[in-house]
PDB file of C-alpha atoms in Angstrom:
ATOM      1  CA  MET Y1037      -0.024   0.027   0.025  1.00 37.00           C
ATOM      2  CA  ALA Y1038       1.427   3.426  -0.945  1.00 42.00           C
ATOM      3  CA  PHE Y1039       0.544   6.964  -0.046  1.00 39.00           C
ATOM      4  CA  VAL Y1040       0.228   9.718  -2.715  1.00 44.00           C
ATOM      5  CA  HIS Y1041       0.607  13.410  -1.975  1.00 41.00           C
ATOM      6  CA  PHE Y1042      -0.738  16.033  -4.394  1.00 41.00           C
ATOM      7  CA  ASN Y1043      -0.099  19.736  -3.886  1.00 39.00           C
ATOM      8  CA  GLY Y1044      -3.117  21.160  -2.061  1.00 36.00           C
ATOM      9  CA  LEU Y1045      -4.694  17.733  -1.530  1.00 36.00           C
ATOM     10  CA  ARG Y1046      -4.894  15.581   1.573  1.00 34.00           C
ATOM     11  CA  SER Y1047      -3.147  12.215   1.533  1.00 40.00           C
ATOM     12  CA  LEU Y1048      -4.891   9.411  -0.277  1.00 43.00           C
ATOM     13  CA  GLN Y1049      -3.972   5.773  -0.675  1.00 45.00           C
ATOM     14  CA  ILE Y1050      -3.447   3.773  -3.784  1.00 45.00           C
ATOM     15  CA  SER Y1051      -4.323   0.094  -3.599  1.00 42.00           C
ATOM     16  CA  SER Y1052      -2.445  -2.660  -5.457  1.00 40.00           C
ATOM     17  CA  ARG Y1053      -5.159  -2.322  -8.145  1.00 42.00           C
ATOM     18  CA  GLY Y1054      -4.146   1.302  -8.709  1.00 42.00           C
ATOM     19  CA  CYS Y1055      -7.367   2.643  -7.106  1.00 43.00           C
ATOM     20  CA  ILE Y1056      -7.583   5.554  -4.712  1.00 42.00           C
ATOM     21  CA  PHE Y1057      -9.514   5.650  -1.394  1.00 39.00           C
ATOM     22  CA  ASN Y1058      -9.557   7.698   1.739  1.00 42.00           C
ATOM     23  CA  PRO Y1059      -7.360   6.108   4.399  1.00 40.00           C
ATOM     24  CA  GLY Y1060      -9.388   7.607   7.163  1.00 42.00           C
ATOM     25  CA  SER Y1061     -12.697   6.138   6.035  1.00 43.00           C
ATOM     26  CA  GLY Y1062     -12.222   2.698   7.507  1.00 46.00           C
ATOM     27  CA  HIS Y1063     -12.311   1.006   4.163  1.00 46.00           C
ATOM     28  CA  THR Y1064     -10.282  -2.148   3.787  1.00 44.00           C
ATOM     29  CA  ARG Y1065      -8.700  -3.635   0.677  1.00 40.00           C
ATOM     30  CA  SER Y1066     -11.662  -6.005   0.422  1.00 42.00           C
ATOM     31  CA  ASP Y1067     -14.048  -3.028   0.538  1.00 46.00           C
ATOM     32  CA  ILE Y1068     -12.271  -1.552  -2.392  1.00 38.00           C
ATOM     33  CA  SER Y1069     -12.377  -4.759  -4.322  1.00 38.00           C
ATOM     34  CA  ASN Y1070     -16.084  -5.252  -3.614  1.00 42.00           C
ATOM     35  CA  ASN Y1071     -17.067  -1.716  -4.467  1.00 42.00           C
ATOM     36  CA  ARG Y1072     -14.922  -1.610  -7.582  1.00 35.00           C
ATOM     37  CA  CYS Y1073     -13.020   1.381  -6.248  1.00 38.00           C
ATOM     38  CA  SER Y1074     -15.938   3.817  -5.882  1.00 40.00           C
ATOM     39  CA  ALA Y1075     -14.931   7.378  -6.773  1.00 34.00           C
ATOM     40  CA  VAL Y1076     -13.432   9.551  -4.104  1.00 33.00           C
ATOM     41  CA  LYS Y1077     -13.491  13.349  -4.211  1.00 38.00           C
ATOM     42  CA  ALA Y1078     -10.761  15.416  -2.541  1.00 39.00           C
ATOM     43  CA  CYS Y1079     -10.706  19.137  -1.932  1.00 37.00           C
ATOM     44  CA  ILE Y1080      -7.961  21.249  -3.481  1.00 41.00           C
ATOM     45  CA  LYS Y1081      -6.973  24.830  -2.600  1.00 47.00           C
ATOM     46  CA  GLN Y1082     -10.508  26.188  -3.376  1.00 46.00           C
ATOM     47  CA  PRO Y1083     -12.964  24.231  -1.217  1.00 41.00           C
ATOM     48  CA  ASP Y1084     -15.638  24.480  -3.883  1.00 40.00           C
ATOM     49  CA  GLN Y1085     -13.471  22.793  -6.456  1.00 44.00           C
ATOM     50  CA  LYS Y1086     -13.603  19.010  -6.571  1.00 45.00           C
ATOM     51  CA  VAL Y1087     -11.557  16.526  -8.535  1.00 52.00           C
ATOM     52  CA  HIS Y1088     -11.972  12.800  -9.067  1.00 64.00           C
ATOM     53  CA  LEU Y1089      -8.459  11.640  -8.387  1.00 78.00           C
ATOM     54  CA  GLU Y1090      -9.290   8.045  -9.139  1.00 81.00           C
ATOM     55  CA  SER Y1091     -10.676   8.986 -12.574  1.00 85.00           C
ATOM     56  CA  LYS Y1092      -7.700  11.075 -13.377  1.00 89.00           C
ATOM     57  CA  LEU Y1093      -5.233   8.439 -12.346  1.00 91.00           C
ATOM     58  CA  ASN Y1094      -7.077   5.659 -14.220  1.00 92.00           C
ATOM     59  CA  SER Y1095      -7.249   7.957 -17.296  1.00 93.00           C
ATOM     60  CA  VAL Y1096      -3.501   8.322 -17.237  1.00 95.00           C
ATOM     61  CA  LEU Y1097      -2.902   4.618 -16.732  1.00 96.00           C
ATOM     62  CA  ASP Y1098      -5.347   3.748 -19.481  1.00 96.00           C
ATOM     63  CA  SER Y1099      -3.600   6.029 -21.928  1.00 96.00           C
ATOM     64  CA  VAL Y1100      -0.392   4.035 -21.775  1.00 98.00           C
ATOM     65  CA  LYS Y1101      -0.028   1.502 -24.611  1.00 97.00           C
ATOM     66  CA  TRP Y1102       0.877  -1.513 -22.553  1.00 98.00           C
ATOM     67  CA  ASP Y1103       2.209  -4.439 -24.608  1.00 97.00           C
ATOM     68  CA  GLU Y1104       0.614  -7.876 -24.764  1.00 97.00           C
ATOM     69  CA  LYS Y1105       2.148  -8.703 -21.376  1.00 97.00           C
ATOM     70  CA  GLY Y1106       0.878  -5.457 -19.830  1.00 97.00           C
ATOM     71  CA  LEU Y1107       4.339  -3.852 -19.797  1.00 98.00           C
ATOM     72  CA  ALA Y1108       6.056  -0.733 -21.101  1.00 98.00           C
ATOM     73  CA  VAL Y1109       9.727   0.261 -21.148  1.00 98.00           C
ATOM     74  CA  ALA Y1110      10.585   2.494 -18.133  1.00 98.00           C
ATOM     75  CA  ILE Y1111      13.751   4.544 -18.187  1.00 98.00           C
ATOM     76  CA  ALA Y1112      15.180   6.411 -15.205  1.00 97.00           C
ATOM     77  CA  GLN Y1113      16.921   9.728 -15.913  1.00 96.00           C
ATOM     78  CA  ASN Y1114      18.815  12.020 -13.559  1.00 94.00           C
ATOM     79  CA  VAL Y1115      16.737  15.215 -13.268  1.00 93.00           C
ATOM     80  CA  ASP Y1116      19.871  17.401 -12.916  1.00 90.00           C
ATOM     81  CA  SER Y1117      22.589  15.863 -15.121  1.00 87.00           C
ATOM     82  CA  GLY Y1118      20.307  14.360 -17.684  1.00 89.00           C
ATOM     83  CA  ALA Y1119      22.180  11.060 -17.421  1.00 91.00           C
ATOM     84  CA  ILE Y1120      20.279   7.956 -18.342  1.00 95.00           C
ATOM     85  CA  LEU Y1121      20.493   5.855 -15.128  1.00 96.00           C
ATOM     86  CA  MET Y1122      18.857   2.603 -16.040  1.00 97.00           C
ATOM     87  CA  GLN Y1123      16.168   0.890 -18.060  1.00 97.00           C
ATOM     88  CA  GLY Y1124      13.569  -1.568 -16.879  1.00 97.00           C
ATOM     89  CA  PHE Y1125       9.899  -2.429 -17.384  1.00 98.00           C
ATOM     90  CA  ALA Y1126       6.780  -1.161 -15.674  1.00 98.00           C
ATOM     91  CA  ASN Y1127       3.218  -2.409 -15.567  1.00 98.00           C
ATOM     92  CA  ARG Y1128       0.076  -0.540 -14.592  1.00 97.00           C
ATOM     93  CA  GLU Y1129       0.668  -1.167 -10.864  1.00 97.00           C
ATOM     94  CA  ALA Y1130       4.330  -0.204 -10.972  1.00 98.00           C
ATOM     95  CA  LEU Y1131       3.511   3.132 -12.586  1.00 98.00           C
ATOM     96  CA  ALA Y1132       0.689   3.765 -10.056  1.00 96.00           C
ATOM     97  CA  THR Y1133       3.060   2.943  -7.222  1.00 97.00           C
ATOM     98  CA  THR Y1134       5.683   5.248  -8.560  1.00 97.00           C
ATOM     99  CA  ILE Y1135       3.156   8.118  -8.819  1.00 96.00           C
ATOM    100  CA  ALA Y1136       2.085   7.435  -5.193  1.00 94.00           C
ATOM    101  CA  SER Y1137       5.484   6.827  -3.524  1.00 96.00           C
ATOM    102  CA  LYS Y1138       7.689   9.038  -5.717  1.00 97.00           C
ATOM    103  CA  LYS Y1139      10.224   6.172  -5.708  1.00 98.00           C
ATOM    104  CA  ALA Y1140      11.057   4.613  -9.125  1.00 98.00           C
ATOM    105  CA  THR Y1141       9.259   1.247  -9.240  1.00 98.00           C
ATOM    106  CA  PHE Y1142       9.543  -1.393 -11.866  1.00 98.00           C
ATOM    107  CA  TYR Y1143       8.117  -4.838 -12.743  1.00 98.00           C
ATOM    108  CA  SER Y1144      10.533  -7.755 -12.609  1.00 97.00           C
ATOM    109  CA  ARG Y1145       9.803 -10.134 -15.534  1.00 96.00           C
ATOM    110  CA  SER Y1146      11.944 -12.877 -13.995  1.00 95.00           C
ATOM    111  CA  ARG Y1147      10.252 -12.735 -10.585  1.00 95.00           C
ATOM    112  CA  SER Y1148       6.794 -11.606 -11.818  1.00 96.00           C
ATOM    113  CA  THR Y1149       6.649  -8.980  -9.088  1.00 97.00           C
ATOM    114  CA  LEU Y1150       7.088  -5.248  -8.459  1.00 97.00           C
ATOM    115  CA  TRP Y1151      10.473  -3.998  -7.267  1.00 96.00           C
ATOM    116  CA  ILE Y1152      11.468  -0.573  -6.028  1.00 97.00           C
ATOM    117  CA  LYS Y1153      14.914   0.530  -7.174  1.00 97.00           C
ATOM    118  CA  GLY Y1154      16.970   0.825  -4.021  1.00 95.00           C
ATOM    119  CA  GLU Y1155      14.899  -1.522  -1.810  1.00 94.00           C
ATOM    120  CA  THR Y1156      18.103  -3.573  -1.194  1.00 93.00           C
ATOM    121  CA  SER Y1157      20.917  -1.086  -1.788  1.00 94.00           C
ATOM    122  CA  LEU Y1158      18.951   1.964  -0.429  1.00 95.00           C
ATOM    123  CA  ASN Y1159      20.058   3.823  -3.526  1.00 96.00           C
ATOM    124  CA  PHE Y1160      16.530   4.932  -4.358  1.00 97.00           C
ATOM    125  CA  ILE Y1161      15.650   7.056  -7.336  1.00 98.00           C
ATOM    126  CA  ASN Y1162      13.465   9.876  -6.056  1.00 97.00           C
ATOM    127  CA  VAL Y1163      11.038  10.748  -8.816  1.00 98.00           C
ATOM    128  CA  HIS Y1164      10.262  14.410  -9.559  1.00 96.00           C
ATOM    129  CA  ASP Y1165       8.236  13.955 -12.685  1.00 97.00           C
ATOM    130  CA  ILE Y1166       7.112  11.254 -15.109  1.00 98.00           C
ATOM    131  CA  PHE Y1167       6.951  11.553 -18.857  1.00 98.00           C
ATOM    132  CA  LEU Y1168       5.340   9.399 -21.590  1.00 97.00           C
ATOM    133  CA  ASP Y1169       6.672   9.463 -25.167  1.00 96.00           C
ATOM    134  CA  CYS Y1170       4.565  10.555 -28.170  1.00 96.00           C
ATOM    135  CA  ASP Y1171       3.432   7.029 -28.778  1.00 96.00           C
ATOM    136  CA  ARG Y1172       2.732   6.511 -25.048  1.00 96.00           C
ATOM    137  CA  ASP Y1173       4.436   3.185 -25.028  1.00 96.00           C
ATOM    138  CA  SER Y1174       7.532   4.102 -22.973  1.00 97.00           C
ATOM    139  CA  ILE Y1175       7.988   5.991 -19.719  1.00 98.00           C
ATOM    140  CA  ILE Y1176      10.668   8.255 -18.243  1.00 98.00           C
ATOM    141  CA  TYR Y1177      11.060   8.478 -14.533  1.00 98.00           C
ATOM    142  CA  LEU Y1178      12.864  11.845 -14.088  1.00 97.00           C
ATOM    143  CA  GLY Y1179      14.424  11.817 -10.667  1.00 96.00           C
ATOM    144  CA  LYS Y1180      17.368  12.204  -8.349  1.00 95.00           C
ATOM    145  CA  PRO Y1181      19.304   9.011  -7.346  1.00 95.00           C
ATOM    146  CA  ASP Y1182      20.441   8.565  -3.735  1.00 95.00           C
ATOM    147  CA  GLY Y1183      23.602   6.792  -4.884  1.00 93.00           C
ATOM    148  CA  PRO Y1184      25.072   4.670  -7.691  1.00 93.00           C
ATOM    149  CA  THR Y1185      22.343   3.183  -9.825  1.00 95.00           C
ATOM    150  CA  CYS Y1186      24.069   0.173 -11.311  1.00 94.00           C
ATOM    151  CA  HIS Y1187      24.604  -2.984  -9.195  1.00 91.00           C
ATOM    152  CA  THR Y1188      28.261  -2.793 -10.184  1.00 90.00           C
ATOM    153  CA  GLY Y1189      28.620   0.443  -8.237  1.00 90.00           C
ATOM    154  CA  ALA Y1190      28.762   2.589 -11.360  1.00 90.00           C
ATOM    155  CA  GLU Y1191      26.843   5.889 -11.395  1.00 90.00           C
ATOM    156  CA  THR Y1192      24.643   4.604 -14.234  1.00 92.00           C
ATOM    157  CA  CYS Y1193      24.176   1.305 -16.002  1.00 93.00           C
ATOM    158  CA  TYR Y1194      25.530   2.808 -19.240  1.00 91.00           C
ATOM    159  CA  TYR Y1195      29.243   2.830 -19.105  1.00 88.00           C
ATOM    160  CA  THR Y1196      30.316   0.762 -22.135  1.00 85.00           C
ATOM    161  CA  SER Y1197      31.136   2.835 -25.250  1.00 84.00           C
ATOM    162  CA  ILE Y1198      30.819   0.821 -28.500  1.00 85.00           C
ATOM    163  CA  PHE Y1199      33.040   3.302 -30.335  1.00 85.00           C
ATOM    164  CA  ASP Y1200      35.725   2.941 -27.695  1.00 80.00           C
ATOM    165  CA  SER Y1201      35.426  -0.829 -27.978  1.00 80.00           C
ATOM    166  CA  LEU Y1202      35.836  -0.650 -31.727  1.00 85.00           C
ATOM    167  CA  ASN Y1203      38.691   1.806 -31.723  1.00 83.00           C
ATOM    168  CA  LYS Y1204      40.452   0.698 -28.553  1.00 76.00           C
ATOM    169  CA  PRO Y1205      39.925  -3.057 -28.092  1.00 65.00           C
ATOM    170  CA  GLN Y1206      41.683  -3.008 -24.730  1.00 65.00           C
ATOM    171  CA  ALA Y1207      39.747  -0.001 -23.384  1.00 56.00           C
ATOM    172  CA  GLU Y1208      38.211  -0.471 -19.994  1.00 59.00           C
ATOM    173  CA  GLU Y1209      34.427  -0.434 -19.785  1.00 56.00           C
ATOM    174  CA  ASN Y1210      34.171   2.548 -17.485  1.00 65.00           C
ATOM    175  CA  ASN Y1211      33.391   5.349 -19.824  1.00 72.00           C
ATOM    176  CA  LEU Y1212      30.056   6.802 -18.639  1.00 76.00           C
ATOM    177  CA  ALA Y1213      27.637   8.092 -21.286  1.00 78.00           C
ATOM    178  CA  LEU Y1214      28.141  11.785 -20.517  1.00 79.00           C
ATOM    179  CA  THR Y1215      26.821  14.892 -22.211  1.00 84.00           C
ATOM    180  CA  THR Y1216      29.265  17.524 -23.470  1.00 89.00           C
ATOM    181  CA  LEU Y1217      29.387  19.561 -20.212  1.00 90.00           C
ATOM    182  CA  TYR Y1218      29.844  16.490 -18.052  1.00 88.00           C
ATOM    183  CA  SER Y1219      32.486  15.118 -20.392  1.00 88.00           C
ATOM    184  CA  LEU Y1220      34.438  18.315 -19.834  1.00 93.00           C
ATOM    185  CA  GLU Y1221      33.931  18.024 -16.102  1.00 92.00           C
ATOM    186  CA  SER Y1222      35.247  14.459 -16.203  1.00 89.00           C
ATOM    187  CA  THR Y1223      38.358  15.577 -18.101  1.00 91.00           C
ATOM    188  CA  LEU Y1224      39.034  18.410 -15.584  1.00 95.00           C
ATOM    189  CA  SER Y1225      38.657  15.824 -12.728  1.00 93.00           C
ATOM    190  CA  ARG Y1226      41.273  13.608 -14.315  1.00 91.00           C
ATOM    191  CA  ARG Y1227      43.637  16.528 -14.620  1.00 93.00           C
ATOM    192  CA  LYS Y1228      43.242  17.113 -10.879  1.00 94.00           C
ATOM    193  CA  GLU Y1229      43.976  13.459 -10.155  1.00 91.00           C
ATOM    194  CA  GLU Y1230      47.138  13.696 -12.324  1.00 91.00           C
ATOM    195  CA  LEU Y1231      48.511  16.336  -9.956  1.00 92.00           C
ATOM    196  CA  LEU Y1232      48.804  13.681  -7.294  1.00 87.00           C
ATOM    197  CA  ALA Y1233      51.072  11.669  -9.671  1.00 80.00           C
ATOM    198  CA  PRO Y1234      53.267  14.224 -11.520  1.00 68.00           C
ATOM    199  CA  GLN Y1235      54.736  11.526 -13.749  1.00 69.00           C
ATOM    200  CA  GLN Y1236      51.317  10.920 -15.261  1.00 66.00           C
ATOM    201  CA  GLY Y1237      49.836  13.071 -18.033  1.00 68.00           C
ATOM    202  CA  LYS Y1238      51.161  16.142 -19.781  1.00 78.00           C
ATOM    203  CA  PRO Y1239      51.490  19.797 -18.762  1.00 84.00           C
ATOM    204  CA  SER Y1240      48.143  21.518 -19.219  1.00 92.00           C
ATOM    205  CA  TRP Y1241      46.470  24.887 -18.712  1.00 96.00           C
ATOM    206  CA  THR Y1242      43.947  23.264 -16.376  1.00 97.00           C
ATOM    207  CA  LYS Y1243      46.674  21.993 -14.083  1.00 95.00           C
ATOM    208  CA  ARG Y1244      48.224  25.474 -13.930  1.00 95.00           C
ATOM    209  CA  LEU Y1245      44.922  26.878 -12.928  1.00 97.00           C
ATOM    210  CA  LEU Y1246      44.371  24.201 -10.290  1.00 97.00           C
ATOM    211  CA  LEU Y1247      47.801  24.942  -8.788  1.00 95.00           C
ATOM    212  CA  ASP Y1248      47.388  28.685  -8.802  1.00 97.00           C
ATOM    213  CA  GLU Y1249      44.197  30.060  -7.128  1.00 97.00           C
ATOM    214  CA  LYS Y1250      45.065  33.722  -7.885  1.00 98.00           C
ATOM    215  CA  LEU Y1251      45.529  32.911 -11.588  1.00 98.00           C
ATOM    216  CA  LEU Y1252      42.298  30.970 -11.615  1.00 98.00           C
ATOM    217  CA  CYS Y1253      40.258  33.769  -9.988  1.00 98.00           C
ATOM    218  CA  SER Y1254      41.793  36.452 -12.218  1.00 98.00           C
ATOM    219  CA  LYS Y1255      40.923  34.388 -15.330  1.00 98.00           C
ATOM    220  CA  ILE Y1256      37.305  33.943 -14.237  1.00 98.00           C
ATOM    221  CA  ARG Y1257      36.960  37.721 -13.683  1.00 98.00           C
ATOM    222  CA  GLU Y1258      38.633  38.380 -16.978  1.00 98.00           C
ATOM    223  CA  GLU Y1259      36.463  35.936 -18.972  1.00 98.00           C
ATOM    224  CA  ALA Y1260      33.238  37.245 -17.270  1.00 98.00           C
ATOM    225  CA  ASP Y1261      34.166  40.802 -18.255  1.00 98.00           C
ATOM    226  CA  GLU Y1262      34.836  39.771 -21.872  1.00 98.00           C
ATOM    227  CA  PHE Y1263      31.516  37.909 -21.883  1.00 97.00           C
ATOM    228  CA  CYS Y1264      29.665  41.082 -20.742  1.00 98.00           C
ATOM    229  CA  ARG Y1265      31.471  43.208 -23.342  1.00 97.00           C
ATOM    230  CA  THR Y1266      29.972  41.089 -26.145  1.00 97.00           C
ATOM    231  CA  LEU Y1267      26.633  42.607 -25.160  1.00 97.00           C
ATOM    232  CA  GLU Y1268      27.965  46.114 -24.352  1.00 97.00           C
ATOM    233  CA  GLU Y1269      29.865  46.355 -27.565  1.00 97.00           C
ATOM    234  CA  ASN Y1270      27.232  44.489 -29.656  1.00 96.00           C
ATOM    235  CA  GLU Y1271      29.674  41.829 -30.834  1.00 97.00           C
ATOM    236  CA  ASP Y1272      28.538  39.017 -33.081  1.00 96.00           C
ATOM    237  CA  GLU Y1273      26.800  35.901 -31.754  1.00 97.00           C
ATOM    238  CA  SER Y1274      29.796  33.600 -32.310  1.00 97.00           C
ATOM    239  CA  ARG Y1275      31.874  35.839 -30.037  1.00 97.00           C
ATOM    240  CA  THR Y1276      29.229  35.648 -27.342  1.00 97.00           C
ATOM    241  CA  LEU Y1277      29.133  31.894 -27.564  1.00 97.00           C
ATOM    242  CA  SER Y1278      32.931  31.588 -27.470  1.00 97.00           C
ATOM    243  CA  GLU Y1279      33.232  33.830 -24.361  1.00 98.00           C
ATOM    244  CA  MET Y1280      30.455  31.958 -22.647  1.00 97.00           C
ATOM    245  CA  ALA Y1281      32.329  28.714 -23.202  1.00 97.00           C
ATOM    246  CA  ASP Y1282      35.478  30.299 -21.700  1.00 97.00           C
ATOM    247  CA  VAL Y1283      33.478  31.408 -18.635  1.00 97.00           C
ATOM    248  CA  LEU Y1284      31.965  27.887 -18.163  1.00 97.00           C
ATOM    249  CA  TYR Y1285      35.354  26.229 -18.520  1.00 97.00           C
ATOM    250  CA  HIS Y1286      37.125  28.409 -15.977  1.00 98.00           C
ATOM    251  CA  GLU Y1287      34.215  28.259 -13.465  1.00 97.00           C
ATOM    252  CA  LEU Y1288      34.145  24.455 -13.779  1.00 97.00           C
ATOM    253  CA  VAL Y1289      37.878  24.386 -12.926  1.00 98.00           C
ATOM    254  CA  LEU Y1290      37.107  26.336  -9.749  1.00 98.00           C
ATOM    255  CA  LEU Y1291      34.314  23.863  -8.861  1.00 97.00           C
ATOM    256  CA  ILE Y1292      36.747  20.936  -9.357  1.00 97.00           C
ATOM    257  CA  HIS Y1293      39.345  22.749  -7.260  1.00 97.00           C
ATOM    258  CA  ARG Y1294      36.780  23.022  -4.416  1.00 97.00           C
ATOM    259  CA  GLY Y1295      35.802  19.318  -4.758  1.00 96.00           C
ATOM    260  CA  LEU Y1296      32.323  20.187  -6.007  1.00 95.00           C
ATOM    261  CA  LYS Y1297      30.273  19.029  -8.998  1.00 93.00           C
ATOM    262  CA  PHE Y1298      28.285  20.966 -11.589  1.00 92.00           C
ATOM    263  CA  GLU Y1299      25.332  18.678 -10.789  1.00 90.00           C
ATOM    264  CA  ASP Y1300      25.313  20.220  -7.358  1.00 91.00           C
ATOM    265  CA  VAL Y1301      24.855  23.616  -8.903  1.00 93.00           C
ATOM    266  CA  LEU Y1302      21.939  22.410 -11.020  1.00 91.00           C
ATOM    267  CA  GLU Y1303      20.338  20.991  -7.906  1.00 90.00           C
ATOM    268  CA  VAL Y1304      20.558  24.397  -6.205  1.00 92.00           C
ATOM    269  CA  LEU Y1305      19.018  25.995  -9.319  1.00 92.00           C
ATOM    270  CA  ARG Y1306      16.170  23.381  -9.408  1.00 90.00           C
ATOM    271  CA  CYS Y1307      15.342  24.096  -5.798  1.00 90.00           C
ATOM    272  CA  ARG Y1308      14.817  27.778  -6.687  1.00 90.00           C
ATOM    273  CA  PHE Y1309      12.298  27.141  -9.477  1.00 85.00           C
ATOM    274  CA  ALA Y1310       9.238  27.625  -7.270  1.00 76.00           C
ATOM    275  CA  GLN Y1311      10.653  30.670  -5.499  1.00 72.00           C
ATOM    276  CA  SER Y1312      10.839  34.285  -6.464  1.00 70.00           C
ATOM    277  CA  GLY Y1313      14.404  35.416  -7.164  1.00 68.00           C
ATOM    278  CA  ILE Y1314      13.898  38.396  -4.876  1.00 73.00           C
ATOM    279  CA  ASP Y1315      12.630  36.143  -2.022  1.00 69.00           C
ATOM    280  CA  GLU Y1316      15.456  33.710  -2.618  1.00 62.00           C
ATOM    281  CA  LYS Y1317      18.136  36.443  -2.288  1.00 69.00           C
ATOM    282  CA  ASN Y1318      16.515  37.832   0.853  1.00 71.00           C
ATOM    283  CA  SER Y1319      16.537  34.380   2.442  1.00 73.00           C
ATOM    284  CA  ARG Y1320      20.245  33.887   1.988  1.00 68.00           C
ATOM    285  CA  LYS Y1321      22.384  33.615   5.071  1.00 72.00           C
ATOM    286  CA  PRO Y1322      25.034  36.381   5.552  1.00 71.00           C
ATOM    287  CA  LYS Y1323      28.426  35.422   4.233  1.00 67.00           C
ATOM    288  CA  THR Y1324      30.823  34.085   6.812  1.00 66.00           C
ATOM    289  CA  VAL Y1325      34.549  34.619   6.565  1.00 56.00           C
ATOM    290  CA  LYS Y1326      36.706  31.736   7.844  1.00 58.00           C
TER     291      LYS Y1326
END
C-alpha cells in the first residue's frame, strides 16, 4: 500500500489495483475490491473545487499503450545531469506505485513482481516527474538518485562505449555516457587526479589553474568581463558563444578545485524554481569569513 501526496490535496492511498481511497474512512482492501473502487473526491486549494483523483489516475494509466504482457519500457533519468541511469519495465501497478510513492518502481519479468529501485541497496531514485513518449508506449522516470544506480557500483548502467570498444579493443568499460558539459567536467577531474602523480599526463592549462588560485580567479573575472562586453559592444553571436564557453570552462575548474560538482549547482537552481528570485536572495544567510 502506498501513499500519494498532491499539492493542495490531503493524503490518499493507492491500492495494489491502482485505485484511490480515503485512508481515514475505515475502508479495507476487500471493501475496495467489492465496491470496484468507488470514486473519491478530494478538496484542493479552493474548497468548492472537486476532482476525481481516481478517474484522473485511471485515465493516465489507461492512456499508456501496454504491450501484450501489460508492460512498457521504463527509463530512469537524472533530473539534474540528464544522465540515463537505467532501463527496466513497468506495468500498470508499478507506474501507479511510482506516482504514489515518488520512488522509481519497476516490474521484474523474471520474478513476476514489483520491485522498487533501491529496496536492497537503499540507492533509491526519487522521482520528480514522469513523462510518456509521443506513442505513449515508453516511460521516463525523471528523478534524483540517492547513490550509484548500477549494481556494479557505477553511477549509471550505461558505461560501455561501443566506439571505444571498436577503436580501442583494450579499453576499460568505465566510460560513462556523458553529455558535453559532463565530459568536460570528467576531463578536468582527471587533470586534478594527475596532480597527485606528476609523472602521469602532460602539462596543461587546467593543471596550472588548479595549482594557482590567484591565476584561476583572475581568469574567471577576465572571462566574465569579456562575456559582458559582447553585449555592451554588440559583438557578433559567435563571439558571445565563445566567451560563454570560456566562462563555463574556468568556473568548472574552480568547482573541481573546491571538490564540487556541476550537478550540485543544477540541484541548487532546481530548488529555486518555485521561489521568487527576490525572495530567494532575501533568504540567503550572511556570508561568513573563515
